Short mmCIF file of C-alpha atoms in Angstrom, two decimals:
data_model
loop_
_atom_site.label_atom_id
_atom_site.label_comp_id
_atom_site.label_asym_id
_atom_site.label_seq_id
_atom_site.Cartn_x
_atom_site.Cartn_y
_atom_site.Cartn_z
CA MET A 43 37.15 -0.96 31.18
CA GLN A 44 33.55 -1.99 32.20
CA HIS A 45 33.55 -4.89 34.58
CA TRP A 46 31.74 -7.30 32.09
CA ILE A 47 34.33 -6.77 29.37
CA TRP A 48 37.09 -7.77 31.87
CA ARG A 49 34.94 -10.84 32.73
CA ALA A 50 34.56 -11.71 29.01
CA VAL A 51 38.42 -11.56 28.74
CA GLN A 52 38.66 -14.01 31.80
CA LEU A 53 36.04 -16.36 30.14
CA PHE A 54 37.92 -16.36 26.78
CA ILE A 55 41.08 -17.15 28.30
CA ALA A 56 39.66 -20.04 30.36
CA ALA A 57 37.65 -21.34 27.51
CA ALA A 58 40.71 -21.18 24.84
CA GLY A 59 43.11 -22.65 27.48
CA ALA A 60 40.80 -25.54 28.38
CA LEU A 61 40.11 -26.42 24.64
CA ALA A 62 43.84 -26.20 23.85
CA VAL A 63 44.72 -28.80 26.61
CA ALA A 64 41.94 -31.16 25.86
CA TRP A 65 42.78 -30.92 22.11
CA VAL A 66 46.50 -31.50 22.74
CA PHE A 67 45.90 -34.45 24.90
CA GLU A 68 43.57 -35.89 22.15
CA LEU A 69 40.67 -36.35 24.30
CA HIS A 70 37.55 -37.98 22.75
CA ASN A 71 35.35 -34.81 22.86
CA PRO A 72 37.58 -31.79 23.55
CA TYR A 73 34.73 -29.51 23.49
CA TRP A 74 33.46 -31.04 26.69
CA ALA A 75 36.26 -29.18 28.59
CA VAL A 76 34.91 -25.80 27.49
CA MET A 77 31.25 -26.41 28.76
CA PRO A 78 32.18 -25.90 32.36
CA ILE A 79 33.39 -22.40 31.42
CA TRP A 80 30.18 -20.95 30.74
CA VAL A 81 28.32 -22.31 33.88
CA VAL A 82 30.74 -22.58 36.56
CA SER A 83 31.74 -18.96 36.51
CA GLN A 84 29.58 -16.94 38.99
CA ALA A 85 29.10 -13.58 40.37
CA PHE A 86 30.24 -14.41 43.73
CA ARG A 87 33.29 -16.47 44.79
CA GLU A 88 31.31 -18.64 47.12
CA ASP A 89 28.99 -19.69 44.38
CA LEU A 90 31.92 -20.34 42.09
CA VAL A 91 33.68 -22.74 44.54
CA ILE A 92 30.35 -24.69 45.20
CA ARG A 93 29.58 -25.03 41.49
CA ALA A 94 33.19 -26.16 40.79
CA ILE A 95 33.19 -28.85 43.49
CA LEU A 96 29.61 -29.95 42.47
CA ARG A 97 30.66 -30.10 38.77
CA ILE A 98 33.21 -32.63 39.52
CA ILE A 99 31.26 -34.69 42.08
CA GLY A 100 28.02 -34.87 39.75
CA THR A 101 30.13 -35.70 36.76
CA LEU A 102 31.75 -38.51 38.72
CA ILE A 103 28.66 -39.97 40.01
CA GLY A 104 26.87 -39.64 36.71
CA ALA A 105 29.74 -41.25 34.84
CA ALA A 106 29.90 -44.27 37.38
CA ILE A 107 26.06 -44.74 36.92
CA GLY A 108 26.44 -44.51 33.21
CA LEU A 109 29.21 -46.98 33.10
CA ALA A 110 27.46 -49.49 35.37
CA ALA A 111 24.29 -49.31 33.22
CA LEU A 112 26.14 -50.02 30.04
CA TYR A 113 28.28 -52.86 31.59
CA TYR A 114 25.41 -54.66 33.56
CA LEU A 115 22.28 -53.99 31.42
CA PRO A 116 23.15 -55.21 27.92
CA ASN A 117 19.33 -55.44 27.18
CA PRO A 118 18.53 -52.11 25.43
CA VAL A 119 15.07 -51.86 26.91
CA LEU A 120 16.39 -52.14 30.44
CA LEU A 121 19.23 -49.86 29.57
CA THR A 122 16.73 -47.25 28.31
CA LEU A 123 14.62 -47.56 31.34
CA ALA A 124 17.53 -47.46 33.76
CA VAL A 125 18.94 -44.18 32.11
CA GLY A 126 15.34 -42.72 31.97
CA LEU A 127 15.14 -43.38 35.74
CA SER A 128 18.42 -41.83 36.56
CA VAL A 129 17.84 -38.73 34.66
CA GLY A 130 14.42 -38.41 36.19
CA LEU A 131 15.63 -38.95 39.74
CA GLY A 132 18.56 -36.72 39.22
CA THR A 133 16.10 -33.82 38.09
CA LEU A 134 13.83 -34.47 40.93
CA ALA A 135 16.73 -34.29 43.41
CA ALA A 136 18.00 -31.21 41.85
CA PHE A 137 14.46 -29.58 42.21
CA TRP A 138 13.98 -30.98 45.67
CA ILE A 139 17.10 -29.21 46.85
CA GLY A 140 16.19 -26.01 45.04
CA THR A 141 19.46 -24.05 45.74
CA VAL A 142 22.92 -23.57 44.25
CA TYR A 143 23.62 -26.92 45.87
CA SER A 144 21.26 -28.68 43.30
CA TYR A 145 24.02 -28.30 40.72
CA GLY A 146 25.63 -31.73 41.64
CA ALA A 147 22.42 -33.59 41.06
CA MET A 148 21.72 -31.86 37.80
CA MET A 149 25.19 -32.90 36.53
CA ALA A 150 24.91 -36.40 37.61
CA ALA A 151 21.71 -36.55 35.65
CA ILE A 152 22.98 -35.12 32.55
CA THR A 153 26.33 -36.98 32.57
CA VAL A 154 24.58 -40.35 32.64
CA ALA A 155 22.81 -39.54 29.40
CA VAL A 156 26.00 -37.95 27.88
CA VAL A 157 28.06 -41.27 28.49
CA VAL A 158 25.29 -43.81 27.53
CA LEU A 159 23.73 -42.26 24.41
CA PRO A 160 27.03 -41.97 22.24
CA ALA A 161 28.38 -45.34 23.57
CA MET A 162 25.15 -47.07 22.87
CA ALA A 163 24.42 -45.36 19.52
CA ASN A 164 28.03 -45.16 18.04
CA HIS A 165 29.32 -48.48 19.84
CA ALA A 166 32.12 -46.47 21.39
CA ALA A 167 34.09 -47.61 24.32
CA PRO A 168 31.92 -46.72 27.36
CA LEU A 169 34.99 -46.48 29.62
CA ASN A 170 36.83 -44.10 27.31
CA LEU A 171 33.89 -41.87 27.15
CA ALA A 172 33.47 -41.83 30.79
CA VAL A 173 37.07 -41.10 31.61
CA ASP A 174 37.32 -38.45 28.79
CA ARG A 175 34.08 -36.79 30.37
CA VAL A 176 35.80 -36.68 33.80
CA TRP A 177 39.13 -35.31 32.42
CA CYS A 178 37.36 -32.77 30.38
CA THR A 179 35.35 -31.72 33.48
CA LEU A 180 38.45 -31.41 35.58
CA ILE A 181 40.22 -29.37 32.94
CA GLY A 182 37.24 -27.02 32.37
CA VAL A 183 36.70 -26.44 36.18
CA ILE A 184 40.43 -25.70 36.79
CA ALA A 185 40.49 -23.37 33.90
CA VAL A 186 37.55 -21.33 34.89
CA THR A 187 38.51 -21.24 38.58
CA ALA A 188 42.01 -20.14 37.86
CA ALA A 189 40.88 -17.52 35.22
CA THR A 190 38.10 -16.03 37.48
CA PHE A 191 38.61 -16.81 41.05
CA PRO A 192 41.07 -13.98 41.83
CA PHE A 193 38.60 -11.52 40.26
CA THR A 194 35.36 -12.63 41.70
CA PRO A 195 34.21 -10.81 44.79
CA LEU A 196 33.02 -12.39 48.01
CA ARG A 197 29.27 -12.41 48.65
CA GLY A 198 29.79 -11.93 52.33
CA GLY A 199 26.82 -11.95 54.80
CA ASP A 200 24.93 -15.04 55.90
CA ARG A 201 25.70 -18.60 54.34
CA LEU A 202 23.22 -19.65 51.60
CA PRO A 203 20.66 -22.34 52.63
CA ILE A 204 21.51 -25.80 51.56
CA ARG A 205 17.81 -26.69 50.63
CA ALA A 206 14.72 -24.55 49.85
CA ASN A 207 11.26 -25.96 49.48
CA HIS A 208 9.59 -25.07 46.19
CA GLY A 209 6.83 -27.81 46.26
CA GLY A 210 7.11 -31.57 46.02
CA VAL A 211 4.43 -32.16 43.49
CA ARG A 212 6.12 -29.71 40.92
CA GLY A 213 9.34 -31.72 41.74
CA LEU A 214 7.65 -35.12 40.83
CA LYS A 215 6.05 -33.78 37.61
CA ASN A 216 9.55 -32.34 36.59
CA GLY A 217 11.24 -35.60 37.23
CA GLY A 218 8.58 -37.56 35.32
CA VAL A 219 8.91 -35.27 32.28
CA ALA A 220 12.70 -35.64 32.29
CA MET A 221 12.43 -39.52 32.62
CA ALA A 222 9.82 -39.48 29.68
CA CYS A 223 11.82 -37.13 27.61
CA THR A 224 15.01 -39.38 28.09
CA ILE A 225 13.25 -42.55 27.36
CA LEU A 226 11.57 -41.17 24.13
CA GLY A 227 14.87 -39.75 22.98
CA MET A 228 16.82 -43.01 23.64
CA SER A 229 14.08 -45.02 21.99
CA ILE A 230 14.32 -42.93 18.88
CA ALA A 231 18.20 -43.19 18.87
CA LEU A 232 17.97 -46.91 19.12
CA LEU A 233 15.40 -47.36 16.41
CA ILE A 234 16.96 -44.89 13.83
CA GLY A 235 20.52 -44.76 14.98
CA ASP A 236 21.36 -41.66 12.72
CA PHE A 237 23.44 -38.78 13.87
CA TRP A 238 20.52 -36.52 14.08
CA ALA A 239 18.58 -38.90 16.42
CA VAL A 240 21.39 -39.23 18.85
CA GLY A 241 21.62 -35.34 18.90
CA PHE A 242 17.62 -35.34 19.47
CA ALA A 243 18.03 -37.66 22.33
CA LEU A 244 20.81 -36.05 24.02
CA ALA A 245 19.20 -32.60 23.72
CA LEU A 246 15.81 -33.93 25.15
CA SER A 247 17.70 -35.43 28.16
CA ILE A 248 19.80 -32.53 28.76
CA PHE A 249 17.13 -29.70 28.23
CA SER A 250 14.56 -31.59 30.43
CA ALA A 251 17.04 -32.18 33.27
CA LEU A 252 18.05 -28.51 33.11
CA MET A 253 14.57 -26.99 33.01
CA GLY A 254 13.15 -29.56 35.28
CA GLY A 255 15.93 -28.95 38.03
CA MET A 256 15.15 -25.13 38.29
CA PRO A 257 12.66 -23.92 40.82
CA ASP A 258 12.01 -21.11 38.40
CA ALA A 259 12.59 -22.01 34.74
CA SER A 260 10.82 -18.96 33.32
CA PRO A 261 14.16 -17.00 32.52
CA ALA A 262 15.60 -20.08 30.69
CA LEU A 263 12.41 -20.76 28.90
CA ARG A 264 12.34 -17.27 27.35
CA TYR A 265 15.85 -17.99 25.90
CA ILE A 266 16.21 -21.43 25.26
CA LEU A 267 14.84 -21.30 21.58
CA PRO A 268 16.71 -18.19 20.32
CA GLY A 269 19.92 -19.16 22.06
CA SER A 270 19.66 -22.59 20.54
CA ALA A 271 19.09 -21.04 17.01
CA ILE A 272 22.16 -18.77 17.49
CA GLY A 273 24.44 -21.68 18.56
CA ILE A 274 23.27 -23.88 15.63
CA ALA A 275 23.89 -21.15 13.20
CA ALA A 276 27.26 -20.52 14.53
CA ALA A 277 28.30 -24.15 14.47
CA ILE A 278 27.13 -24.64 10.75
CA VAL A 279 29.19 -21.43 9.80
CA TYR A 280 32.30 -22.70 11.76
CA ARG A 281 32.12 -26.08 10.07
CA LEU A 282 31.65 -24.60 6.52
CA ILE A 283 34.37 -22.21 6.90
CA GLY A 284 36.72 -24.88 8.16
CA ALA A 285 35.58 -27.19 5.28
CA THR A 286 35.82 -24.48 2.58
CA LEU A 287 39.43 -23.46 3.65
CA GLU A 288 40.60 -26.99 4.33
CA LEU A 289 41.88 -25.74 7.66
CA ASN A 290 44.20 -28.12 9.71
CA SER A 291 44.07 -28.51 13.24
CA LEU A 292 45.78 -25.30 14.22
CA GLY A 293 43.78 -23.37 11.69
CA LEU A 294 40.57 -24.79 13.20
CA TYR A 295 41.59 -24.03 16.58
CA LEU A 296 42.36 -20.21 15.58
CA LEU A 297 38.95 -20.07 13.79
CA VAL A 298 37.14 -21.37 16.99
CA ALA A 299 38.97 -19.01 19.07
CA VAL A 300 37.09 -16.20 17.30
CA PHE A 301 33.74 -17.92 18.10
CA LEU A 302 34.86 -18.51 21.72
CA ALA A 303 35.63 -14.77 22.05
CA ALA A 304 32.27 -13.89 20.71
CA GLY A 305 30.71 -16.52 23.17
CA ALA A 306 32.56 -14.92 26.11
CA ILE A 307 31.08 -11.59 25.20
CA LEU A 308 27.62 -12.78 25.00
CA ARG A 309 27.81 -14.76 28.18
CA ALA A 310 29.74 -11.72 30.13
CA ASN A 311 27.26 -9.00 28.91
CA PRO A 312 24.34 -8.71 31.26
CA ARG A 313 22.17 -7.88 28.62
CA THR A 314 22.95 -11.04 26.69
CA THR A 315 24.09 -13.47 29.36
CA ASN A 316 21.17 -15.81 29.03
CA PHE A 317 21.38 -15.97 25.11
CA GLY A 318 25.04 -16.53 25.81
CA LEU A 319 24.67 -19.65 27.86
CA ASP A 320 22.46 -21.47 25.49
CA SER A 321 24.13 -20.42 22.32
CA ASN A 322 27.54 -21.27 23.63
CA MET A 323 26.45 -24.82 24.80
CA ILE A 324 24.58 -25.52 21.54
CA PHE A 325 27.45 -24.38 19.49
CA LEU A 326 29.85 -26.84 21.14
CA LEU A 327 27.55 -29.66 20.87
CA THR A 328 26.44 -29.05 17.17
CA ALA A 329 29.94 -28.15 15.79
CA GLU A 330 31.80 -30.79 17.76
CA VAL A 331 34.61 -28.44 18.17
CA GLY A 332 37.98 -30.37 18.20
CA THR A 333 36.68 -33.64 16.52
CA VAL A 334 36.61 -34.62 12.92
CA GLY A 335 32.81 -34.03 12.87
CA HIS A 336 30.10 -35.88 10.87
CA GLY A 337 29.91 -33.57 7.83
CA ALA A 338 27.86 -30.55 6.90
CA PHE A 339 24.61 -32.38 6.31
CA ASN A 340 24.76 -34.32 9.59
CA GLU A 341 25.75 -31.19 11.55
CA MET A 342 22.75 -29.30 10.03
CA SER A 343 20.34 -32.10 10.65
CA GLY A 344 21.70 -32.73 14.13
CA GLY A 345 21.39 -28.98 14.92
CA ALA A 346 17.78 -28.96 13.69
CA ALA A 347 16.99 -32.05 15.88
CA MET A 348 18.30 -30.36 18.90
CA LEU A 349 16.26 -27.21 18.16
CA VAL A 350 12.99 -29.43 17.82
CA ALA A 351 14.01 -30.89 21.20
CA ALA A 352 14.39 -27.42 22.67
CA LEU A 353 10.83 -26.62 21.39
CA ILE A 354 9.26 -29.83 22.93
CA VAL A 355 10.89 -29.36 26.40
CA SER A 356 10.07 -25.54 26.34
CA ALA A 357 6.40 -26.37 25.50
CA LEU A 358 6.07 -29.12 28.23
CA HIS A 359 7.71 -26.98 30.88
CA ARG A 360 5.74 -24.02 30.13
CA ARG A 361 2.58 -26.14 30.94
CA LEU A 362 4.17 -27.18 34.08
CA LEU A 363 4.81 -23.70 35.38
CA PRO A 364 2.61 -21.96 38.03
CA ALA A 365 0.54 -19.08 36.46
CA HIS A 366 2.85 -16.24 37.70
CA LEU A 367 5.87 -17.91 36.44
CA ALA A 368 4.41 -18.91 33.15
CA GLU A 369 3.54 -15.13 32.50
CA LYS A 370 7.30 -14.42 33.05
CA ALA A 371 8.27 -17.14 30.59
CA ARG A 372 5.80 -15.62 27.88
CA ARG A 373 7.53 -12.27 27.99
CA ARG A 374 9.74 -11.57 24.89
CA PRO A 375 13.52 -11.63 25.52
CA ALA A 376 14.96 -8.19 26.23
#
C-alpha cells in the first residue's frame, strides 16, 4: 500500500470519528470538529504537535476576543471595527512570525470572525457558539492526533526557528487587507442579513486571514478557486441527495462518510493535496454537515457568495505578491 493511501485511511477515520462525536453530543456546528483534521495533520511529528497545540490556543484566544466584543460592544459599528481590527492584527502577527508557529495567531484571527458573525447575524447565543467552537476544536485535534501521530515520522535535525523575517511592509499590507475585507463583509452581512451575506462575510474574513498570514501565498492562490468550486459542488450534491431520499440523521451520516472518504483521498494524495484542503473546508462550510441546514437555495447562494469572496481575496493578494511569487501563482494547477 502506498504511503498516501494509508494516510488517507487515517484522515478518514479521524474525520468520521470527530464528526460522529460532535453529532452525538449535539454540538451547534458539528462540522467544525472535522476542520482540524485537514490542517493539523502534517508530514512530520514535530509539526503535527505544534499545530495541534496552537490550534487549541488560537481557538481559545479568538473565542475569548469574540465573546468580549459581543458582550461589551453592542454598537454594530464599533463591533464591526473591533472584529476587523482583531482579524487584521492576527493576520499581521501570523505573517510577522512567518513559520509553523504562526498558526496560533491565524487561528485566533479566524475564530473571532467565526464566533461573532453567526451570533451577530442570526442572533444566536454567543457563549454557546464560542463553547461549541472550543469543544469541536478539542474533538478534532484529539481525533487527528490519535489517528496520525503513531504513523507520522520525526523530522529530526535542528529545531525549527520560531520566527522568520519575510518583510514588515508586506505584513502590514496583508493585515490591512484582512481588516478591510472583514469590515466589508460584516457591513454587508449587517445591512442584508441573508444567509448568503453571512457566508460571504465569513469567507472574506477567513480567506483574507489565511492568504495574508502566509509568507508565500502563491501555492494557495493557485488552488483556492478550483478547490472552492469543487467543495461547493460537492456540498450541493450532498444536500440534494439527502433531501431527495429524505434521509434521517444516520442516513445523512453514512452519506457524508462517502464525501469524507473522497476528501481524505484528495487531501492525502500528493498530486491533489492543495485541492483537497480547500475543497474539504468549503464543502463543510457550504453543506453545514450535521445541522438542519438552510435549504437548497440558500446552500447554493451561500456557496456562490463564498466563491465570489475567494475570487476577491485571490485578486487582492495576487497584486500584493512580489514579482517572483506572483509568477508562481499564475501557473496553472498541476
